[in-house]
Structures are given as structure tokens and as C-alpha cells.
mmCIF file with all atom_site columns, C-alpha atoms and ligand atoms in Angstrom:
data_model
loop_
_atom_site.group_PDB
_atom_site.id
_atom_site.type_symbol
_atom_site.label_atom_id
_atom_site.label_alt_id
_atom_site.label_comp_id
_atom_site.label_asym_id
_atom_site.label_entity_id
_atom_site.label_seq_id
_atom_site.pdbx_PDB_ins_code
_atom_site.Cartn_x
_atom_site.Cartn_y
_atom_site.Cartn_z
_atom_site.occupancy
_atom_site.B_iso_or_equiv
_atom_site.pdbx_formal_charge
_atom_site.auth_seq_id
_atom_site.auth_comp_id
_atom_site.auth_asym_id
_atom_site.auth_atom_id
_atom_site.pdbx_PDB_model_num
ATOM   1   C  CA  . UNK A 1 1   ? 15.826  -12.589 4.376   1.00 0.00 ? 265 UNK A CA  1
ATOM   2   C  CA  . UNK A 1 2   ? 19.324  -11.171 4.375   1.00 0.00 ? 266 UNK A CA  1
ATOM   3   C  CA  . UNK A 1 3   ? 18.985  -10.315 0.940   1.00 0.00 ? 267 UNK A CA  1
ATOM   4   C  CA  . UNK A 1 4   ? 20.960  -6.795  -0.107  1.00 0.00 ? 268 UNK A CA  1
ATOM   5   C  CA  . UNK A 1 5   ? 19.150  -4.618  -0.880  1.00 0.00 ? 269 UNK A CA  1
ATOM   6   C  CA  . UNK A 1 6   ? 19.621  -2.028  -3.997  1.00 0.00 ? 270 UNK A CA  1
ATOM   7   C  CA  . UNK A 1 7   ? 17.949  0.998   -5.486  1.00 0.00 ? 271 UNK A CA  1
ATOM   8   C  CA  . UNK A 1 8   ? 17.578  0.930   -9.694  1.00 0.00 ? 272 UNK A CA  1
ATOM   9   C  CA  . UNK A 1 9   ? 15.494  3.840   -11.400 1.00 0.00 ? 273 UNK A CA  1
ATOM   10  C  CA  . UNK A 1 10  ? 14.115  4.381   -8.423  1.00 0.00 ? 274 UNK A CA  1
ATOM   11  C  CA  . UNK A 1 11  ? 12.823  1.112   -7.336  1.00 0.00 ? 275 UNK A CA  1
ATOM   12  C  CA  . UNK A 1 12  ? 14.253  -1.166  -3.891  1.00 0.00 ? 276 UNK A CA  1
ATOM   13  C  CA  . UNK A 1 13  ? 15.190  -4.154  -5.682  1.00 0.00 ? 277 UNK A CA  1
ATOM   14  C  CA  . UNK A 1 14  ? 18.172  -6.687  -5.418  1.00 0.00 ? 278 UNK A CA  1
ATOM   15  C  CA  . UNK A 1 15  ? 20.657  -8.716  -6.925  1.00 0.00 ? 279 UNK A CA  1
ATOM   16  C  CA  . UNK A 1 16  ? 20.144  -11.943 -4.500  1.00 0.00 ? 280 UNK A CA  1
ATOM   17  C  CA  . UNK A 1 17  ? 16.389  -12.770 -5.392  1.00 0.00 ? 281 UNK A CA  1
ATOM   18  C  CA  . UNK A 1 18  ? 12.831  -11.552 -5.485  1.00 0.00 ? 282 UNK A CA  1
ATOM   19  C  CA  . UNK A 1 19  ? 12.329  -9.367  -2.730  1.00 0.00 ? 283 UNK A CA  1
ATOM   20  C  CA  . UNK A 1 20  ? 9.092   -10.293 -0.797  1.00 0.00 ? 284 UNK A CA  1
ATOM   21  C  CA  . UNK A 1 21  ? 7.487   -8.451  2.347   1.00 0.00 ? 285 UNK A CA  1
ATOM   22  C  CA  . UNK A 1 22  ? 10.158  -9.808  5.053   1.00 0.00 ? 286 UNK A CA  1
ATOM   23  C  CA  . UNK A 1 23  ? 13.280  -8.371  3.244   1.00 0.00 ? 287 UNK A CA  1
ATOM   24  C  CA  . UNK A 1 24  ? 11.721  -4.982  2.971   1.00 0.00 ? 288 UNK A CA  1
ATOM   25  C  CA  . UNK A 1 25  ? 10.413  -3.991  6.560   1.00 0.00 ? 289 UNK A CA  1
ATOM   26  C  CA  . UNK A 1 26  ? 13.393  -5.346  8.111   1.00 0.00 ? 290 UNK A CA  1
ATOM   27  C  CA  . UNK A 1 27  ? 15.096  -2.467  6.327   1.00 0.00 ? 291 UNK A CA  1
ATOM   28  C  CA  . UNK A 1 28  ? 12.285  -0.281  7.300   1.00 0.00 ? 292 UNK A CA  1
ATOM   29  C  CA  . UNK A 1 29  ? 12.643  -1.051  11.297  1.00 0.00 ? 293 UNK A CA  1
ATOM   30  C  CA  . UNK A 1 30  ? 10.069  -3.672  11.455  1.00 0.00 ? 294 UNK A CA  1
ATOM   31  C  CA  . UNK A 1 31  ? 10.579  -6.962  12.567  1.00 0.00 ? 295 UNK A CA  1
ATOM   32  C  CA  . UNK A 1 32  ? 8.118   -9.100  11.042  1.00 0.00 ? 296 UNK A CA  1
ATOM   33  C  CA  . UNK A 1 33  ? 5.659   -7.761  7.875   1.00 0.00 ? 297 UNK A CA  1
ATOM   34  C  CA  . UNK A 1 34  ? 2.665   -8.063  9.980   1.00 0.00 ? 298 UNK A CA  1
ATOM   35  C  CA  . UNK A 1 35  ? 4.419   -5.540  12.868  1.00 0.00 ? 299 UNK A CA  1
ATOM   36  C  CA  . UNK A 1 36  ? 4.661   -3.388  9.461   1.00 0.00 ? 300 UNK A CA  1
ATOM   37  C  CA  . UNK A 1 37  ? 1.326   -2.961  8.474   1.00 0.00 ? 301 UNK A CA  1
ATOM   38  C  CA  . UNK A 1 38  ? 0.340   -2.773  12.491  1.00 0.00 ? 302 UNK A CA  1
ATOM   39  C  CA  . UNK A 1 39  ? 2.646   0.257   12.465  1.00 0.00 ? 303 UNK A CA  1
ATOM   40  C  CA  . UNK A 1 40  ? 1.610   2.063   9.232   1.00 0.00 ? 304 UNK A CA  1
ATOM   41  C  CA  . UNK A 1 41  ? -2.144  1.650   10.123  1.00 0.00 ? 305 UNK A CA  1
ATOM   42  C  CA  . UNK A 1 42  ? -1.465  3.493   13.992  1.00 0.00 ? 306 UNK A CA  1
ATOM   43  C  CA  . UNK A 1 43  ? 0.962   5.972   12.898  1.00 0.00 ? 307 UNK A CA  1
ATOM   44  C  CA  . UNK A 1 44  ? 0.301   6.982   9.435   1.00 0.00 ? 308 UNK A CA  1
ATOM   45  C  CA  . UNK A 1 45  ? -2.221  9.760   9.001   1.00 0.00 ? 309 UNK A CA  1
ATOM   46  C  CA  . UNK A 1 46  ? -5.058  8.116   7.158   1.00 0.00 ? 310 UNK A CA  1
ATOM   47  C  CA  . UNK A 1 47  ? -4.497  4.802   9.048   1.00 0.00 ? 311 UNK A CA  1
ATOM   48  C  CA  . UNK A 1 48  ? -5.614  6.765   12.000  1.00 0.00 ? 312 UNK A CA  1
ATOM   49  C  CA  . UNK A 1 49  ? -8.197  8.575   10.690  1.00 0.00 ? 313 UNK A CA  1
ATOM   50  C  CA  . UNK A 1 50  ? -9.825  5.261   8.503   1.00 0.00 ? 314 UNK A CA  1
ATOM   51  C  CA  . UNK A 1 51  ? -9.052  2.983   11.580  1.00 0.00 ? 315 UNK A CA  1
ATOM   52  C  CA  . UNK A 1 52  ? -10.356 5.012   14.098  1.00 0.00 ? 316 UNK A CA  1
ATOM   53  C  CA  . UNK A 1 53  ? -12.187 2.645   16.520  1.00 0.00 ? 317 UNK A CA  1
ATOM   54  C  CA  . UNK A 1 54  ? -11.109 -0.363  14.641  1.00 0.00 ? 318 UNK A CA  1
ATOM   55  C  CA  . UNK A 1 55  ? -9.377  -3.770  14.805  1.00 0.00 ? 319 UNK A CA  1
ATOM   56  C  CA  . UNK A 1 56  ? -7.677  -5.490  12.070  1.00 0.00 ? 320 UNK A CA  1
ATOM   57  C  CA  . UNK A 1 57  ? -8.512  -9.444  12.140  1.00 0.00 ? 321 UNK A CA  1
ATOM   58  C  CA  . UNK A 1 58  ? -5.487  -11.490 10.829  1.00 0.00 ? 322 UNK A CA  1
ATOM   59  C  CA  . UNK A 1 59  ? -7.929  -14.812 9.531   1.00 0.00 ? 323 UNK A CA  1
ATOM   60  C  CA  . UNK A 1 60  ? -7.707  -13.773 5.912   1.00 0.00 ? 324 UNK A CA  1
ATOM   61  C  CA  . UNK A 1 61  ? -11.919 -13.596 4.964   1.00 0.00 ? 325 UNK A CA  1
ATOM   62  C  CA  . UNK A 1 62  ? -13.405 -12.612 1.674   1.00 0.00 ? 326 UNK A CA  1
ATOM   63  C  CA  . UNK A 1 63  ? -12.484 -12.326 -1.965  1.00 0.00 ? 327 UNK A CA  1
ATOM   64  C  CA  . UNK A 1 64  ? -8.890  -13.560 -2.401  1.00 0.00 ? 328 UNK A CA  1
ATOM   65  C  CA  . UNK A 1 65  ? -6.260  -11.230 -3.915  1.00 0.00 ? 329 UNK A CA  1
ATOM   66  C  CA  . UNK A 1 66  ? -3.776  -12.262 -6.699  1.00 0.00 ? 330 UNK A CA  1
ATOM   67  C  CA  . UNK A 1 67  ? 0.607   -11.780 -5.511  1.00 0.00 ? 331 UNK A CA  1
ATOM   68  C  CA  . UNK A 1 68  ? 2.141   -10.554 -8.768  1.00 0.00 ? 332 UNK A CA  1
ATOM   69  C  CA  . UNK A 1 69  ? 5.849   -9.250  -9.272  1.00 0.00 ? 333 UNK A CA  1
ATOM   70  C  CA  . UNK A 1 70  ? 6.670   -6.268  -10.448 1.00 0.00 ? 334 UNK A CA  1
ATOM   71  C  CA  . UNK A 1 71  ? 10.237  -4.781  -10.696 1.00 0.00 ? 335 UNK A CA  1
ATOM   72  C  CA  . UNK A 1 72  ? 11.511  -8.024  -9.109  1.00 0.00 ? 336 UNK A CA  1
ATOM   73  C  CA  . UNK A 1 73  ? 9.222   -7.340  -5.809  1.00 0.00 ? 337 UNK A CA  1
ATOM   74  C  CA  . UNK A 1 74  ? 5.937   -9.501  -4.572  1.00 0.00 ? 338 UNK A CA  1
ATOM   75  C  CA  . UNK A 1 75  ? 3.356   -6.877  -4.781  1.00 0.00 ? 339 UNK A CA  1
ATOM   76  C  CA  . UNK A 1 76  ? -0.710  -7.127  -5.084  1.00 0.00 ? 340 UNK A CA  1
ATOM   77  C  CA  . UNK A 1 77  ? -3.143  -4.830  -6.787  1.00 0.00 ? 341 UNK A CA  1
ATOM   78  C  CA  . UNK A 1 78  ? -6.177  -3.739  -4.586  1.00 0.00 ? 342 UNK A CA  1
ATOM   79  C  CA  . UNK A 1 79  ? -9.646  -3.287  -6.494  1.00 0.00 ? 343 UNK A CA  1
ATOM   80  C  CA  . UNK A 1 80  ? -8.972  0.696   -5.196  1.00 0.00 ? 344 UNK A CA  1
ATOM   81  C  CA  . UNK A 1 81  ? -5.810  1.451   -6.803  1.00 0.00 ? 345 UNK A CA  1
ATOM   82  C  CA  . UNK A 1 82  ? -3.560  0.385   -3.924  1.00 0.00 ? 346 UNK A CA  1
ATOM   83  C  CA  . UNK A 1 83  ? -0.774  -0.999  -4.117  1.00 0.00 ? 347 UNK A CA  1
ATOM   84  C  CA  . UNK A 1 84  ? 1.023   -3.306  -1.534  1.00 0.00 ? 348 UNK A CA  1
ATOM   85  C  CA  . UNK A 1 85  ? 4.347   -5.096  -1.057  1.00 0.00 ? 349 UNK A CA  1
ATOM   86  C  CA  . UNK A 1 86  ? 3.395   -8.784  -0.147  1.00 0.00 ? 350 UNK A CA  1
ATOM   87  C  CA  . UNK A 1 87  ? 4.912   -11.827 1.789   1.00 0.00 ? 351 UNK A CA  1
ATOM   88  C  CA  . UNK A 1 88  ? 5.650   -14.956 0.644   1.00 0.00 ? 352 UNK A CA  1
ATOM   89  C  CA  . UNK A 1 89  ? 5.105   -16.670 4.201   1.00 0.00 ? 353 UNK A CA  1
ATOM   90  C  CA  . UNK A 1 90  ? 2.286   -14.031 4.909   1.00 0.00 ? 354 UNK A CA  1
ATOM   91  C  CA  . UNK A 1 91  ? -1.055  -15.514 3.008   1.00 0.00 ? 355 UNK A CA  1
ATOM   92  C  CA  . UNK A 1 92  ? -2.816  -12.125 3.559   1.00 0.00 ? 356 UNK A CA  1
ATOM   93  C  CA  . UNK A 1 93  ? -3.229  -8.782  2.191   1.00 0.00 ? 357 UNK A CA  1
ATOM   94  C  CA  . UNK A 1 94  ? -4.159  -5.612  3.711   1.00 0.00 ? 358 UNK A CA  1
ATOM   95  C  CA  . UNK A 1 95  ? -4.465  -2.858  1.545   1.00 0.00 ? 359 UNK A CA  1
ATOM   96  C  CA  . UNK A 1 96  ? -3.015  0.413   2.867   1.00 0.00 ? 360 UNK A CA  1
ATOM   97  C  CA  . UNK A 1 97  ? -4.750  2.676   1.001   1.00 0.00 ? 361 UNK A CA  1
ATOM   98  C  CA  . UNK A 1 98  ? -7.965  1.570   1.799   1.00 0.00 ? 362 UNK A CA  1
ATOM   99  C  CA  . UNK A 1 99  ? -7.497  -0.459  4.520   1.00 0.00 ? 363 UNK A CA  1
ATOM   100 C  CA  . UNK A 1 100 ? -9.540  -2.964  3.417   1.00 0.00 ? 364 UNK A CA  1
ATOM   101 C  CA  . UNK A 1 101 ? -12.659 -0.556  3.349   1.00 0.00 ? 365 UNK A CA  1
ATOM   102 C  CA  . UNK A 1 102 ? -14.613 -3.450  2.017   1.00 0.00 ? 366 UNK A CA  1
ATOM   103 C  CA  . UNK A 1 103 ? -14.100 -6.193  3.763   1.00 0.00 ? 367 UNK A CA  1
ATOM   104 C  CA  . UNK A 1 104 ? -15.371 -5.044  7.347   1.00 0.00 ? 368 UNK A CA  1
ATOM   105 C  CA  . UNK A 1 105 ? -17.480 -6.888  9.295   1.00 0.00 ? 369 UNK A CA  1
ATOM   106 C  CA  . UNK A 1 106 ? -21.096 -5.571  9.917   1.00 0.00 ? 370 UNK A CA  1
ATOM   107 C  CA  . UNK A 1 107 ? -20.807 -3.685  13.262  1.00 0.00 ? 371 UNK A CA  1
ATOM   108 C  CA  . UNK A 1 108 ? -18.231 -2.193  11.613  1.00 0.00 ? 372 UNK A CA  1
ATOM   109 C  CA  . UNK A 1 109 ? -15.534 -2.712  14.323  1.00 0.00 ? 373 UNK A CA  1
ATOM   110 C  CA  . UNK A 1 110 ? -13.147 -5.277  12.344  1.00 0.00 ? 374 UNK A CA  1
ATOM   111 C  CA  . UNK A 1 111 ? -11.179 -4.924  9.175   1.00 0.00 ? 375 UNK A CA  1
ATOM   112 C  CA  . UNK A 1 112 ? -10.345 -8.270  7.659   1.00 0.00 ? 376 UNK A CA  1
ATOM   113 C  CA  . UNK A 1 113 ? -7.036  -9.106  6.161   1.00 0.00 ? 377 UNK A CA  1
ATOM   114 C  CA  . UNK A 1 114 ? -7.930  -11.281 2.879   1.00 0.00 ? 378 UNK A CA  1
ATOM   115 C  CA  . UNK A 1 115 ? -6.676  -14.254 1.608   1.00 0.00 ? 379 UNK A CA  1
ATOM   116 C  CA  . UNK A 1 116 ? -3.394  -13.468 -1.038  1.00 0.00 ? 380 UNK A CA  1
ATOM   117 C  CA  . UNK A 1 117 ? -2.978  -16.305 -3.781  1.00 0.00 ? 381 UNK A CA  1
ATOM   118 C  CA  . UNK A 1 118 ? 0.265   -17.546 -4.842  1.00 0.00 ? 382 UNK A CA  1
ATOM   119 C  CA  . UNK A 1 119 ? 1.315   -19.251 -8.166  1.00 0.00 ? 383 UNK A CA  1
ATOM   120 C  CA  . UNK A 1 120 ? 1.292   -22.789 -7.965  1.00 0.00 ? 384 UNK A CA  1
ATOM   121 C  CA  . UNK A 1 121 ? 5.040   -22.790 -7.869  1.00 0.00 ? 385 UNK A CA  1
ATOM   122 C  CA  . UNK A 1 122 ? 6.342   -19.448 -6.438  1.00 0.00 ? 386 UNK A CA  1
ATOM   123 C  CA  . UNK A 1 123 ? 10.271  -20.331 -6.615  1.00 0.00 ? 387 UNK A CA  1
ATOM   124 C  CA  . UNK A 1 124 ? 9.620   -21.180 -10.067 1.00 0.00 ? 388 UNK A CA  1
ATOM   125 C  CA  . UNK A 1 125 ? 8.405   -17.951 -10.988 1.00 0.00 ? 389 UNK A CA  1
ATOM   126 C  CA  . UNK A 1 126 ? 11.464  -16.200 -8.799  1.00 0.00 ? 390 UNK A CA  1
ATOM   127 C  CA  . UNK A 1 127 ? 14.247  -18.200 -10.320 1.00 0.00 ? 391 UNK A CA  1
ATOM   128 C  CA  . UNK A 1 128 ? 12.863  -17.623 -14.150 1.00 0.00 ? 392 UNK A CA  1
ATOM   129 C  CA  . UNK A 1 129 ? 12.892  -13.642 -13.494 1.00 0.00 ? 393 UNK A CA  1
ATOM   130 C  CA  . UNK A 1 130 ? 16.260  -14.223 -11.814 1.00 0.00 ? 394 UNK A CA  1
ATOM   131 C  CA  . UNK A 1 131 ? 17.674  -14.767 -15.128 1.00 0.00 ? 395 UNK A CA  1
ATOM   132 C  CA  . UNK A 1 132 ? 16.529  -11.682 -16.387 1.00 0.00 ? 396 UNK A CA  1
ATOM   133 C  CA  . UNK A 1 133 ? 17.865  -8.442  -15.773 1.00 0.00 ? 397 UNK A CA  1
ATOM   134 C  CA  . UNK A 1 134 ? 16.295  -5.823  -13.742 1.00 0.00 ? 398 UNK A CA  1
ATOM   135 C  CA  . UNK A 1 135 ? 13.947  -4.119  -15.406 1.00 0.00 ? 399 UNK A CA  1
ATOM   136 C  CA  . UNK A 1 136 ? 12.502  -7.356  -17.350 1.00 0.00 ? 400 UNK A CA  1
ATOM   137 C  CA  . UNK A 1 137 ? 11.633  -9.064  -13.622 1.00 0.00 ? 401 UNK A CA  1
ATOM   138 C  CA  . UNK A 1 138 ? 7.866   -8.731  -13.811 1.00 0.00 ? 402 UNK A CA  1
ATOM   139 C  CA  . UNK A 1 139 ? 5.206   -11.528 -13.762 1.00 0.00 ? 403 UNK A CA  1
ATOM   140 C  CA  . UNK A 1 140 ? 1.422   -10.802 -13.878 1.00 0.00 ? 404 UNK A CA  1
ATOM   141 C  CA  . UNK A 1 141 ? -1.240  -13.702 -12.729 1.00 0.00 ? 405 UNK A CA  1
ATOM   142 C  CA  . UNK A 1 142 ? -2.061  -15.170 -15.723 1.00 0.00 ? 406 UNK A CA  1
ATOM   143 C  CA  . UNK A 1 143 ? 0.835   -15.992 -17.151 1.00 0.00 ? 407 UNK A CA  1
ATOM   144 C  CA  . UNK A 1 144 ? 2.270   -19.334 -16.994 1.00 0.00 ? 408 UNK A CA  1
ATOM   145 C  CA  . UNK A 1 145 ? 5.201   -20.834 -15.749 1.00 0.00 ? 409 UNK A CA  1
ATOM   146 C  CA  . UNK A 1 146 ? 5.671   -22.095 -20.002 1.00 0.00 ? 410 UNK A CA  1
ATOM   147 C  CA  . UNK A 1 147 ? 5.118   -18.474 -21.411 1.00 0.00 ? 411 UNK A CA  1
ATOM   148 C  CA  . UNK A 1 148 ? 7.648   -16.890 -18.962 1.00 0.00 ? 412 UNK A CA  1
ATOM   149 C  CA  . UNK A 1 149 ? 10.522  -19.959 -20.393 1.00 0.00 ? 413 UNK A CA  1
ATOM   150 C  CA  . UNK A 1 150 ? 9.177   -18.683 -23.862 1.00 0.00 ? 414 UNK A CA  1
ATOM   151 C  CA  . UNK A 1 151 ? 10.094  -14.760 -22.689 1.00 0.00 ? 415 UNK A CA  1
ATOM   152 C  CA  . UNK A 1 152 ? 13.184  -15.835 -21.180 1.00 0.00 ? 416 UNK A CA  1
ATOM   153 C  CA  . UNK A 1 153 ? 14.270  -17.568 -24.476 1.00 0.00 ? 417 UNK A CA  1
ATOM   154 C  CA  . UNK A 1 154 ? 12.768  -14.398 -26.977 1.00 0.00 ? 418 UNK A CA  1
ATOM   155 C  CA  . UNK A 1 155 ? 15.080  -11.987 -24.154 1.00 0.00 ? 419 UNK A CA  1
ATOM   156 C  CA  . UNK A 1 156 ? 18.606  -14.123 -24.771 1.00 0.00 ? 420 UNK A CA  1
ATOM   157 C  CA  . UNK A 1 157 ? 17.563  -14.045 -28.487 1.00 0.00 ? 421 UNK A CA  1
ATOM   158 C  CA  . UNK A 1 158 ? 17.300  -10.645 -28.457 1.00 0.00 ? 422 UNK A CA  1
ATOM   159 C  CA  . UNK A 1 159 ? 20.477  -10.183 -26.356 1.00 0.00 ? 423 UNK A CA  1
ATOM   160 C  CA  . UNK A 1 160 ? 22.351  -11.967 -29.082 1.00 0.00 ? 424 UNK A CA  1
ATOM   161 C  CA  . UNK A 1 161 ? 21.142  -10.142 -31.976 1.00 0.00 ? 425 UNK A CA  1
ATOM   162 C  CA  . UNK A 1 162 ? 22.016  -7.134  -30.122 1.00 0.00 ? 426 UNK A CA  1
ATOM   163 C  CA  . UNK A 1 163 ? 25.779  -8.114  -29.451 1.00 0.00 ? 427 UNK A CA  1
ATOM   164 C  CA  . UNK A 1 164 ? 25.684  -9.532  -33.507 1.00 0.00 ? 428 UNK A CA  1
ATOM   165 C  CA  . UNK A 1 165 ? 24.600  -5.639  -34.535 1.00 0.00 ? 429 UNK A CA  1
ATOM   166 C  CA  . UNK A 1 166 ? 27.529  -4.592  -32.486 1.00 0.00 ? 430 UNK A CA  1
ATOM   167 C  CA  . UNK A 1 167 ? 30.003  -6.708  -33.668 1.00 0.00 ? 431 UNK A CA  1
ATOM   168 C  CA  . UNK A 1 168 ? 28.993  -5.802  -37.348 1.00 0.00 ? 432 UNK A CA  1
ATOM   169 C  CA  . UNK A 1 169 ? 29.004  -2.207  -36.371 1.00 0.00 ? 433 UNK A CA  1
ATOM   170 C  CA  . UNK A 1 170 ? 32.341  -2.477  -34.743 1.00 0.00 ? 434 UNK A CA  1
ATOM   171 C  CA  . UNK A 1 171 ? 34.192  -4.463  -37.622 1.00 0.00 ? 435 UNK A CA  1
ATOM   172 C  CA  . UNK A 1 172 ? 32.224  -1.457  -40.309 1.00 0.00 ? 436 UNK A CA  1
ATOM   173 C  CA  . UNK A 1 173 ? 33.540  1.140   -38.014 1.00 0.00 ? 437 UNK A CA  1
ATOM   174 C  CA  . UNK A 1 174 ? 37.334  -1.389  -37.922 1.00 0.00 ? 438 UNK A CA  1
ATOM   175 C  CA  . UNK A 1 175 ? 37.394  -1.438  -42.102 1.00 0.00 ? 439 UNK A CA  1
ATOM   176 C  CA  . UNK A 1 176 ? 36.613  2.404   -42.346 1.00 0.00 ? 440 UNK A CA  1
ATOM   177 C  CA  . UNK A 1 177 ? 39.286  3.623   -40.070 1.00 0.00 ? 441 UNK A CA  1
ATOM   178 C  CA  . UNK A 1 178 ? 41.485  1.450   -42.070 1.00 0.00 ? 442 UNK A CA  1
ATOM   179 C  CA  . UNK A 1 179 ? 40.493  3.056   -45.340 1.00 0.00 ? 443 UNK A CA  1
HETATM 180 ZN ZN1 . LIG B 2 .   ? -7.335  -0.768  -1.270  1.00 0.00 ? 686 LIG B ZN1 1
#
């Protein structure tokens, strides 16, 4: 919460940490990220046509989805393309593209929300990609917390071999103009 929030190549991210459901739909006029998807499902077009008659239950039920970040945001991946901003302190997804199409109970009168899996150490995760800039602030499930220090250490490597090229460059360019 309370994080500032920025827009880079055309993605919401920020400078203060990795975003995660509860900084976004306060932005968006939502207080809390359930409120959120409540309001996308009633007034969004295919949330009222796909919901029509139905209830969304909030015990998370069925196959668990994996929280990735991408672009220094919490997202998951849905099974039908979809893809969702996520909560740290909400352990459920709803997909709202979908809207969890398969997970409905047999009567068909209740969506479940399902269960959303965390790393084992979430704030690890967020304080490694922290160090990175922008655009290098992604971390897919089956990487560890060891192979993103490794990426870190290849991206400062890489940062200093840059600045070498452009000191070279710049004492080349230096000499010349001195010739
Ligand atoms: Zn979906």
C-alpha cells in the first residue's frame, strides 16, 4: 500500500516495490482487491453475461494456481489465456476472462475462487527484483531464490562491462579529437 505508482513502456509499475493486487485497485476506486473483482464481474460486459445467475464462493477450491511477477507486478496465468493481477494477502485467484469457467460447482450456481501459491519466501523474491531495473523485474515459478542471486550477479556484470566499453569508447573518441 501507498506505493507510487508509475507508468514505463506502457506498464503500471513503481519505484517503491513490487506492486501486488492492493496497490493497484486502490488506484482504480476499489477499496479492497476482492471489492475489485466483485465490481469487474457485475459491471463488465462478459462478467454479466458469464455470471448471469451466479455466485462467486471466496473458499479457494480446486487446482491451485502459481503468483509469478512480471514487469515488477504479482500476476497469475490462467489455463485459458487470462491474465490476472494478484494479492499478496489475497490466497485466491479468479480469472477474469473466464471467470473461473472450470471450477463451478455442479448445479452450476457457484464459481469458485482457487487457491493462488506463493514462493516460499515472497519478500525474497521482491527485494532481489528490486535491485534490478525495470524491465529485468520478472520471476517465473520455477526459478529459485539461488538462480535469481546468479541473474542479479550476470546483470551488474553486464552493467560493468557496459560502462568499461564506454569508457574505452570515450578515451578512443578523447585521443582522436586530440590528433
Ligand atoms: Zn481463465
Amino acid at each position: 500500500m501507498g506505493k507510487t505508482l508509475i507508468v514505463r513502456h506502457g506498464h503500471i509499475t513503481s519505484e517503491d516495490g513490487i506492486l501486488d493486487g492492493a496497490d493497484l485497485v486502490e488506484a482504480l476506486g476499489s477499496s479492497t482487491y476482492k471489492d475489485w473483482v466483485l465490481k469487474h464481474v457485475a459491471t463488465s460486459r462478459p462478467g454479466q453475461l458469464l455470471m448471469r445467475g451466479k455466485d462467486i464462493d471466496f473458499t479457494p477450491t480446486g487446482t491451485p494456481v502459481n503468483a509469478e511477477i512480471m514487469w515488477g507486478r504479482w500476476i497469475a496465468n490462467c489455463e485459458c489465456g487470462g491474465q490476472e493481477n494478484v494479492d499478496k494477502n489475497t490466497p485466491w485467484f479468479f480469472c477474469l476472462s473466464c471467470f473461473n469457467e472450470s471450477n463451478e460447482s455442479k448445479n452450476k450456481k457457484t464459481r469458485y475462487v482457487r487457491p493462488l501459491v506463493f514462493p516460499v519466501d515472497p519478500v525474497a523474491v521482491e527485494s532481489l527484483l528490486m535491485e534490478r531495473k525495470f524491465d529485468k523485474r520478472h520471476w517465473l515459478k520455477h526459478e529459485t531464490i539461488e538462480d535469481l542471486v546468479v541473474q542479479n550477479e550476470i546483470l551488474v556484470a553486464e552493467k560493468l562491462m557496459a560502462e568499461e566499453a564506454q569508457r574505452l569508447h570515450d578515451e578512443e573518441v578523447i585521443a582522436l579529437e586530440g590528433v
